[in-house]
Amino acid sequence: GEDVEQSLFLSVREGDSSVINCTYTDSSSTYLYWYKQEPGAGLQLLTYIFSNMDMKQDQRLTVLLNKKDKHLSLRIADTQTGDSAIYFCAEGSNSGYALNFGKGTSLLVTP
Amino acid sequence: KAGVTQTPRYLIKTRGQQVTLSCSPISGHRSVSWYQQTPGQGLQFLFEYFSETQRNKGNFPGRFSGRQFSNSRSEMNVSTLELGDSALYLCASNSAWGEQYFGPGTRLTVT
C-alpha cells in the first residue's frame, strides 16, 4: 500500500513531553494504532483509536486524530528513559486485520 | 491470560530449504495475522486467517503460504528460501474489537 509517514528520530529530555507524529494514507481507515518496539522484542500495542474519535487518553498517553489532514499524533507525558524505543503508527480497516505500518520513529530519552 | 506464543524463536536455514513457523494466539481469538519485518522494508503484511480461512493476503510471492487450524493456531511456510527472506516474522492475535496483539517473533536467518 501507500506509505504511512513518520519522522525517523526524536530526542527528548527525561520528564519532558514527547510528541510523535504520523500521516496516514487511507481516509477509510477504521482503526489507527500506536505500537512500541524495544530492541529484540515484538510489538507492544500501546493504544488505538477509532476513526470516529478525535482524541483518546490513557494514563500518560494521549492520541489526537485529525481526519481531515489524515494526521495522527501520540503524546507521552513525563517521558522516562524506559520509554526509549521505536514507535510505529499503523492504519487498519474493518475488512480484516491487514495493518499498514509506518517505518517507525526512534525515541531517545536522555537523563 | 497467556499471550501470543511463536515457535521457534530463532532459526538458521540454508538457501533453497523450506521453513515452517508456528503461532498460538490468545485464547478466544479467532483471527491471526502474519507480518515480515526487515530493516529495509519495515513491517509488511503477509496474510490474515479467520476461522481457518485466509481473509486477506499481502503482496508476497507464492513461496509464502499459511494455514490456520480449528484451534486457531496458525502456521506459515516459506519454501525455496532466499537470502532476502531473512527477517523477523511476527504473528498477531486479533480480537473482535480491533485490538491486534503481537508475539515476540521468529528471527529467521537464511545463509
CSV table of C-alpha atoms in Angstrom, one decimal:
chain,number,residue,atom,x,y,z
A,1,GLY,CA,0.0,0.0,0.0
A,2,GLU,CA,0.9,3.6,0.1
A,3,ASP,CA,3.3,4.9,2.7
A,4,VAL,CA,2.3,5.8,6.2
A,5,GLU,CA,4.8,8.6,7.1
A,6,GLN,CA,6.6,9.2,10.3
A,7,SER,CA,9.6,11.2,11.3
A,8,LEU,CA,12.6,8.8,11.9
A,9,PHE,CA,14.0,10.2,15.1
A,10,LEU,CA,13.1,12.1,18.2
A,11,SER,CA,15.2,13.0,21.2
A,12,VAL,CA,13.7,14.4,24.4
A,13,ARG,CA,14.9,15.0,28.0
A,14,GLU,CA,13.6,12.9,30.8
A,15,GLY,CA,10.5,14.5,32.3
A,16,ASP,CA,9.5,16.4,29.2
A,17,SER,CA,6.6,15.5,26.9
A,18,SER,CA,7.2,13.7,23.6
A,19,VAL,CA,5.1,14.1,20.6
A,20,ILE,CA,5.4,11.6,17.7
A,21,ASN,CA,3.5,12.4,14.5
A,22,CYS,CA,2.2,10.3,11.7
A,23,THR,CA,0.4,10.9,8.5
A,24,TYR,CA,-1.7,8.0,7.2
A,25,THR,CA,-2.9,7.3,3.7
A,26,ASP,CA,-6.4,5.8,3.7
A,27,SER,CA,-9.3,8.1,4.6
A,28,SER,CA,-11.5,5.0,5.0
A,29,SER,CA,-9.2,3.5,7.7
A,30,THR,CA,-11.3,2.4,10.7
A,31,TYR,CA,-8.6,1.9,13.3
A,32,LEU,CA,-5.4,3.7,13.9
A,33,TYR,CA,-2.8,2.2,16.2
A,34,TRP,CA,0.4,3.0,18.1
A,35,TYR,CA,2.9,0.3,18.9
A,36,LYS,CA,6.2,0.3,20.8
A,37,GLN,CA,9.1,-2.0,19.9
A,38,GLU,CA,12.1,-2.4,22.2
A,39,PRO,CA,15.3,-4.0,20.8
A,40,GLY,CA,15.0,-7.7,20.1
A,41,ALA,CA,11.3,-7.7,21.0
A,42,GLY,CA,7.9,-7.9,19.3
A,43,LEU,CA,5.5,-5.1,19.0
A,44,GLN,CA,3.6,-3.9,22.1
A,45,LEU,CA,0.2,-2.4,21.5
A,46,LEU,CA,0.2,1.0,23.3
A,47,THR,CA,-3.2,2.3,22.3
A,48,TYR,CA,-5.6,2.6,19.3
A,49,ILE,CA,-8.3,4.9,18.3
A,50,PHE,CA,-11.4,4.5,16.2
A,51,SER,CA,-11.7,6.9,13.2
A,52,ASN,CA,-14.9,8.4,14.6
A,53,MET,CA,-12.9,9.8,17.6
A,54,ASP,CA,-10.8,12.9,17.8
A,55,MET,CA,-8.9,12.1,21.0
A,56,LYS,CA,-8.1,9.3,23.4
A,57,GLN,CA,-6.3,9.5,26.7
A,58,ASP,CA,-4.8,6.6,28.5
A,59,GLN,CA,-2.7,7.4,31.5
A,60,ARG,CA,0.5,9.2,30.2
A,61,LEU,CA,-0.6,8.6,26.6
A,62,THR,CA,-2.7,11.0,24.5
A,63,VAL,CA,-3.7,10.3,20.9
A,64,LEU,CA,-5.0,13.0,18.7
A,65,LEU,CA,-6.6,12.3,15.3
A,66,ASN,CA,-7.2,14.9,12.6
A,67,LYS,CA,-9.2,13.1,9.9
A,68,LYS,CA,-9.3,16.0,7.5
A,69,ASP,CA,-5.5,16.1,7.3
A,70,LYS,CA,-5.1,12.3,7.9
A,71,HIS,CA,-2.8,13.2,10.8
A,72,LEU,CA,-2.3,11.1,14.0
A,73,SER,CA,-0.1,12.0,16.9
A,74,LEU,CA,1.0,10.3,20.1
A,75,ARG,CA,1.9,12.4,23.1
A,76,ILE,CA,3.8,10.8,26.0
A,77,ALA,CA,3.7,12.9,29.2
A,78,ASP,CA,6.6,12.9,31.7
A,79,THR,CA,8.8,10.8,29.3
A,80,GLN,CA,11.1,8.3,31.1
A,81,THR,CA,14.2,6.6,30.0
A,82,GLY,CA,12.2,3.4,29.8
A,83,ASP,CA,10.2,5.0,27.0
A,84,SER,CA,13.2,4.9,24.7
A,85,ALA,CA,12.1,2.6,21.8
A,86,ILE,CA,10.8,2.6,18.3
A,87,TYR,CA,7.2,3.7,17.9
A,88,PHE,CA,5.1,2.6,15.0
A,89,CYS,CA,1.9,4.1,13.7
A,90,ALA,CA,-0.4,1.8,11.7
A,91,GLU,CA,-3.7,2.1,9.9
A,92,GLY,CA,-6.3,-0.7,9.5
A,93,SER,CA,-9.7,-1.2,8.1
A,94,ASN,CA,-12.7,-3.1,9.3
A,95,SER,CA,-12.4,-5.6,6.4
A,96,GLY,CA,-9.8,-7.5,8.3
A,97,TYR,CA,-6.5,-7.2,10.2
A,98,ALA,CA,-4.1,-6.2,7.4
A,99,LEU,CA,-2.3,-3.2,9.0
A,100,ASN,CA,-0.2,-0.8,7.0
A,101,PHE,CA,2.7,0.4,9.2
A,102,GLY,CA,4.9,3.4,9.1
A,103,LYS,CA,8.7,3.0,9.2
A,104,GLY,CA,8.8,3.9,12.9
A,105,THR,CA,10.1,6.8,15.0
A,106,SER,CA,13.1,6.1,17.2
A,107,LEU,CA,12.6,7.9,20.5
A,108,LEU,CA,15.7,8.6,22.6
A,109,VAL,CA,15.1,9.8,26.2
A,110,THR,CA,18.2,11.4,27.8
A,111,PRO,CA,18.6,12.0,31.5
B,1,LYS,CA,-4.3,-14.8,30.3
B,2,ALA,CA,-1.4,-16.2,28.2
B,3,GLY,CA,-0.1,-14.0,25.4
B,4,VAL,CA,0.8,-14.8,21.8
B,5,THR,CA,3.4,-17.6,21.5
B,6,GLN,CA,5.6,-18.2,18.5
B,7,THR,CA,8.0,-21.1,17.9
B,8,PRO,CA,10.8,-21.3,17.2
B,9,ARG,CA,12.2,-18.0,18.3
B,10,TYR,CA,15.3,-18.4,16.2
B,11,LEU,CA,16.1,-20.3,13.0
B,12,ILE,CA,19.0,-20.6,10.7
B,13,LYS,CA,18.3,-22.2,7.3
B,14,THR,CA,20.2,-22.6,4.1
B,15,ARG,CA,19.1,-21.1,0.8
B,16,GLY,CA,16.7,-23.4,-1.1
B,17,GLN,CA,15.4,-25.0,2.1
B,18,GLN,CA,11.9,-24.6,3.4
B,19,VAL,CA,10.7,-23.5,6.9
B,20,THR,CA,7.6,-23.7,8.9
B,21,LEU,CA,6.8,-21.2,11.7
B,22,SER,CA,4.1,-21.6,14.3
B,23,CYS,CA,1.9,-19.2,16.2
B,24,SER,CA,-0.6,-19.8,19.0
B,25,PRO,CA,-3.0,-16.8,19.5
B,26,ILE,CA,-4.6,-15.6,22.7
B,27,SER,CA,-7.3,-17.9,23.9
B,28,GLY,CA,-10.6,-16.9,22.3
B,29,HIS,CA,-9.1,-15.0,19.4
B,30,ARG,CA,-10.1,-16.5,16.0
B,31,SER,CA,-8.1,-14.3,13.8
B,32,VAL,CA,-4.3,-14.4,13.2
B,33,SER,CA,-2.2,-12.1,11.1
B,34,TRP,CA,1.4,-12.6,9.9
B,35,TYR,CA,4.0,-9.8,9.2
B,36,GLN,CA,7.6,-9.7,8.0
B,37,GLN,CA,9.9,-7.1,9.4
B,38,THR,CA,13.2,-6.2,7.8
B,39,PRO,CA,15.4,-3.2,8.2
B,40,GLY,CA,14.9,-2.2,4.6
B,41,GLN,CA,11.2,-2.7,4.0
B,42,GLY,CA,9.9,-2.3,7.6
B,43,LEU,CA,6.8,-4.2,8.6
B,44,GLN,CA,4.9,-5.8,5.8
B,45,PHE,CA,1.6,-7.7,6.0
B,46,LEU,CA,1.8,-11.3,4.8
B,47,PHE,CA,-1.7,-12.7,5.4
B,48,GLU,CA,-4.6,-13.0,7.8
B,49,TYR,CA,-6.6,-16.0,8.8
B,50,PHE,CA,-10.0,-16.1,10.4
B,51,SER,CA,-11.7,-19.3,11.4
B,52,GLU,CA,-9.4,-21.4,9.2
B,53,THR,CA,-9.9,-19.2,6.1
B,54,GLN,CA,-7.5,-16.8,4.6
B,55,ARG,CA,-9.3,-13.4,4.7
B,56,ASN,CA,-6.5,-11.1,3.5
B,57,LYS,CA,-3.2,-11.5,1.6
B,58,GLY,CA,-0.3,-9.2,1.2
B,59,ASN,CA,1.9,-8.7,-1.8
B,60,PHE,CA,4.3,-11.6,-1.4
B,61,PRO,CA,5.2,-14.4,-3.8
B,62,GLY,CA,3.5,-17.8,-3.7
B,63,ARG,CA,6.5,-19.3,-1.8
B,64,PHE,CA,4.9,-17.8,1.3
B,65,SER,CA,1.9,-19.7,2.5
B,66,GLY,CA,0.0,-20.2,5.7
B,67,ARG,CA,-2.9,-22.0,7.3
B,68,GLN,CA,-5.0,-22.0,10.4
B,69,PHE,CA,-6.2,-24.9,12.4
B,70,SER,CA,-9.6,-25.4,14.1
B,71,ASN,CA,-8.0,-24.4,17.5
B,72,SER,CA,-6.9,-21.1,15.9
B,73,ARG,CA,-3.2,-21.9,15.9
B,74,SER,CA,-1.6,-20.9,12.7
B,75,GLU,CA,1.5,-21.8,10.7
B,76,MET,CA,3.3,-20.1,7.9
B,77,ASN,CA,5.6,-21.8,5.5
B,78,VAL,CA,8.3,-20.4,3.2
B,79,SER,CA,9.6,-22.7,0.5
B,80,THR,CA,12.7,-22.4,-1.5
B,81,LEU,CA,14.3,-19.9,0.9
B,82,GLU,CA,16.2,-16.9,-0.5
B,83,LEU,CA,18.7,-14.7,1.3
B,84,GLY,CA,16.2,-11.9,1.2
B,85,ASP,CA,13.8,-13.9,3.3
B,86,SER,CA,16.0,-13.3,6.4
B,87,ALA,CA,13.7,-11.3,8.7
B,88,LEU,CA,11.8,-11.2,11.9
B,89,TYR,CA,8.4,-12.9,11.3
B,90,LEU,CA,5.7,-11.6,13.6
B,91,CYS,CA,2.4,-13.1,14.4
B,92,ALA,CA,-0.5,-11.1,15.7
B,93,SER,CA,-3.6,-12.3,17.6
B,94,ASN,CA,-6.6,-10.2,16.7
B,95,SER,CA,-9.6,-9.6,19.0
B,96,ALA,CA,-13.1,-9.0,17.7
B,97,TRP,CA,-12.8,-5.3,18.8
B,98,GLY,CA,-9.9,-4.1,16.7
B,99,GLU,CA,-7.0,-4.9,19.0
B,100,GLN,CA,-4.0,-6.7,17.5
B,101,TYR,CA,-1.5,-8.2,19.9
B,102,PHE,CA,1.9,-9.3,18.6
B,103,GLY,CA,4.0,-12.2,19.6
B,104,PRO,CA,7.8,-12.0,20.2
B,105,GLY,CA,8.5,-13.1,16.7
B,106,THR,CA,10.7,-15.7,15.0
B,107,ARG,CA,14.0,-14.5,13.7
B,108,LEU,CA,14.9,-16.3,10.5
B,109,THR,CA,18.4,-16.2,9.1
B,110,VAL,CA,19.0,-17.6,5.6
B,111,THR,CA,22.6,-18.4,4.7
